[in-house]
Short mmCIF file of C-alpha atoms in Angstrom, two decimals:
data_model
loop_
_atom_site.label_atom_id
_atom_site.label_comp_id
_atom_site.label_asym_id
_atom_site.label_seq_id
_atom_site.Cartn_x
_atom_site.Cartn_y
_atom_site.Cartn_z
CA MET A 93 -111.35 -104.73 -109.58
CA SER A 94 -112.61 -106.84 -106.15
CA ARG A 95 -115.22 -105.53 -103.98
CA THR A 96 -112.65 -104.92 -100.88
CA ASP A 97 -110.44 -102.60 -103.02
CA THR A 98 -112.98 -100.91 -104.13
CA THR A 99 -113.95 -100.11 -100.35
CA HIS A 100 -110.21 -99.28 -99.77
CA LYS A 101 -110.39 -96.53 -102.09
CA SER A 102 -113.87 -94.96 -100.84
CA LYS A 103 -112.45 -95.44 -97.67
CA LYS A 104 -108.85 -92.99 -98.01
CA LYS A 105 -111.09 -91.25 -100.54
CA ARG A 106 -113.13 -90.24 -97.50
CA LYS A 107 -110.12 -90.02 -94.89
CA GLY A 108 -108.46 -87.71 -97.75
CA ARG A 109 -111.92 -85.34 -97.94
CA SER A 110 -111.96 -84.43 -93.67
CA THR A 111 -108.90 -82.11 -94.29
CA LEU A 112 -109.17 -78.50 -93.65
CA LEU A 113 -107.47 -78.02 -97.26
CA TYR A 114 -110.43 -79.63 -98.81
CA ILE A 115 -112.73 -77.94 -97.25
CA LEU A 116 -112.35 -74.47 -97.84
CA SER A 117 -111.11 -75.36 -101.60
CA GLY A 118 -115.11 -76.20 -101.99
CA GLY A 119 -114.45 -79.68 -102.61
CA ILE A 120 -117.32 -80.34 -100.16
CA LEU A 121 -119.18 -78.56 -102.29
CA LYS A 122 -119.22 -81.57 -104.31
CA GLU A 123 -119.97 -84.23 -102.40
CA GLU A 124 -123.38 -86.14 -102.91
CA PHE A 125 -124.50 -85.07 -99.67
CA VAL A 126 -124.85 -81.58 -99.84
CA VAL A 127 -125.67 -81.31 -103.73
CA ARG A 128 -129.02 -83.38 -102.79
CA HIS A 129 -129.93 -81.20 -99.53
CA VAL A 130 -128.38 -77.85 -101.37
CA GLY A 131 -132.89 -76.60 -101.02
CA LEU A 132 -132.41 -77.89 -97.46
CA ILE A 133 -128.95 -76.08 -96.48
CA VAL A 134 -130.14 -73.08 -98.74
CA PHE A 135 -133.10 -72.73 -96.49
CA VAL A 136 -131.38 -73.46 -93.06
CA VAL A 137 -128.98 -70.50 -94.16
CA PHE A 138 -131.87 -68.13 -94.84
CA LEU A 139 -134.00 -69.23 -91.16
CA LEU A 140 -130.38 -68.05 -89.22
CA PHE A 141 -130.39 -64.97 -91.10
CA CYS A 142 -133.98 -64.02 -90.50
CA PHE A 143 -133.13 -64.96 -86.90
CA ILE A 144 -130.55 -63.29 -86.26
CA LEU A 145 -131.81 -59.59 -88.33
CA ASN A 146 -134.85 -60.73 -85.96
CA ARG A 147 -132.84 -60.71 -82.85
CA TYR A 148 -130.91 -57.23 -83.80
CA ALA A 149 -134.21 -55.98 -84.19
CA CYS A 150 -135.32 -56.90 -81.04
CA PHE A 151 -132.21 -55.67 -78.92
CA SER A 152 -132.34 -52.16 -80.69
CA LYS A 153 -136.64 -51.82 -79.92
CA LEU A 154 -135.35 -52.83 -76.25
CA ARG A 155 -132.39 -50.17 -75.94
CA LYS A 156 -134.80 -47.65 -77.50
CA ILE A 157 -137.81 -48.34 -74.83
CA ASP A 158 -135.27 -48.09 -72.27
CA GLN A 159 -134.46 -45.12 -73.36
CA LEU A 160 -137.88 -44.00 -73.88
CA GLN A 161 -138.57 -44.85 -70.07
CA GLN A 162 -135.85 -43.11 -68.50
CA GLU A 163 -136.53 -39.53 -70.69
CA LEU A 164 -140.19 -40.43 -68.97
CA ARG A 165 -138.99 -40.98 -65.35
CA ASP A 166 -136.66 -37.11 -66.24
CA VAL A 167 -139.86 -35.55 -67.55
CA LYS A 168 -142.03 -36.94 -64.56
CA TYR A 169 -139.54 -35.37 -61.99
CA GLU A 170 -139.27 -32.16 -64.22
CA HIS A 171 -143.56 -31.92 -64.17
CA THR A 172 -143.04 -33.06 -60.18
CA ALA A 173 -140.33 -29.99 -59.54
CA VAL A 174 -142.29 -27.11 -61.84
CA SER A 175 -145.53 -28.34 -60.12
CA GLY A 176 -144.22 -27.38 -56.94
CA GLN A 177 -142.56 -24.12 -57.10
CA LEU A 178 -146.17 -22.81 -59.42
CA THR A 179 -148.03 -24.03 -56.05
CA GLY A 180 -145.79 -22.56 -53.63
CA SER A 181 -145.89 -19.48 -55.45
CA ASN A 182 -149.89 -19.02 -55.87
CA ARG A 183 -150.27 -18.92 -52.22
CA ILE A 184 -151.60 -15.87 -51.14
CA SER A 185 -148.50 -15.01 -49.33
CA GLN A 186 -146.86 -15.50 -51.82
CA VAL A 187 -149.08 -13.17 -53.90
CA GLU A 188 -148.99 -10.60 -51.40
CA GLU A 189 -145.43 -10.10 -50.54
CA LEU A 190 -144.69 -10.12 -54.70
CA VAL A 191 -147.26 -6.85 -54.79
CA LYS A 192 -145.36 -5.25 -52.03
CA ARG A 193 -142.13 -5.69 -53.52
CA ASN A 194 -142.76 -4.32 -57.37
CA GLY A 195 -144.67 -1.56 -55.20
CA LEU A 196 -148.12 -1.78 -56.49
CA ASP A 197 -151.30 -0.27 -54.79
CA LEU A 198 -153.51 -2.91 -53.96
CA GLU A 199 -154.96 -5.00 -50.77
CA SER A 200 -156.27 -7.67 -50.21
CA ALA A 201 -160.02 -7.89 -50.11
CA LYS A 202 -161.17 -7.51 -45.99
CA THR A 203 -164.55 -8.76 -46.73
CA PRO A 204 -164.71 -12.54 -48.53
CA PRO A 205 -165.98 -12.78 -51.89
CA TYR A 206 -169.87 -13.86 -52.48
CA ILE A 207 -171.78 -14.76 -54.92
CA LEU A 208 -174.15 -13.17 -57.61
CA HIS A 209 -177.82 -15.10 -57.92
CA ARG A 210 -179.04 -14.30 -61.46
#
């Protein structure tokens, strides 16, 4: 066999190797390049898996952070509303009105309070 026959056969062999059936049947895994670099290929696949897992974890944490920030805003608004109601109900005029409405015999002091010293 001459050198040209070997080159011609290897070209034919390569042409047949690029078909979809050859790839799907697993013939590509027998290729010299794949066999020589199987460790690197496994490492790259592992890195891709880690990258996808990390990205998913980050997106999950970002969603949780957004949810907690919205909850914090809601609680702050509720705190402001309740604080305003409490401030309004603690005014002297409101307390006097509640005392009259409940029929208690209490009156507000006519003289201002003073501090006793020891």
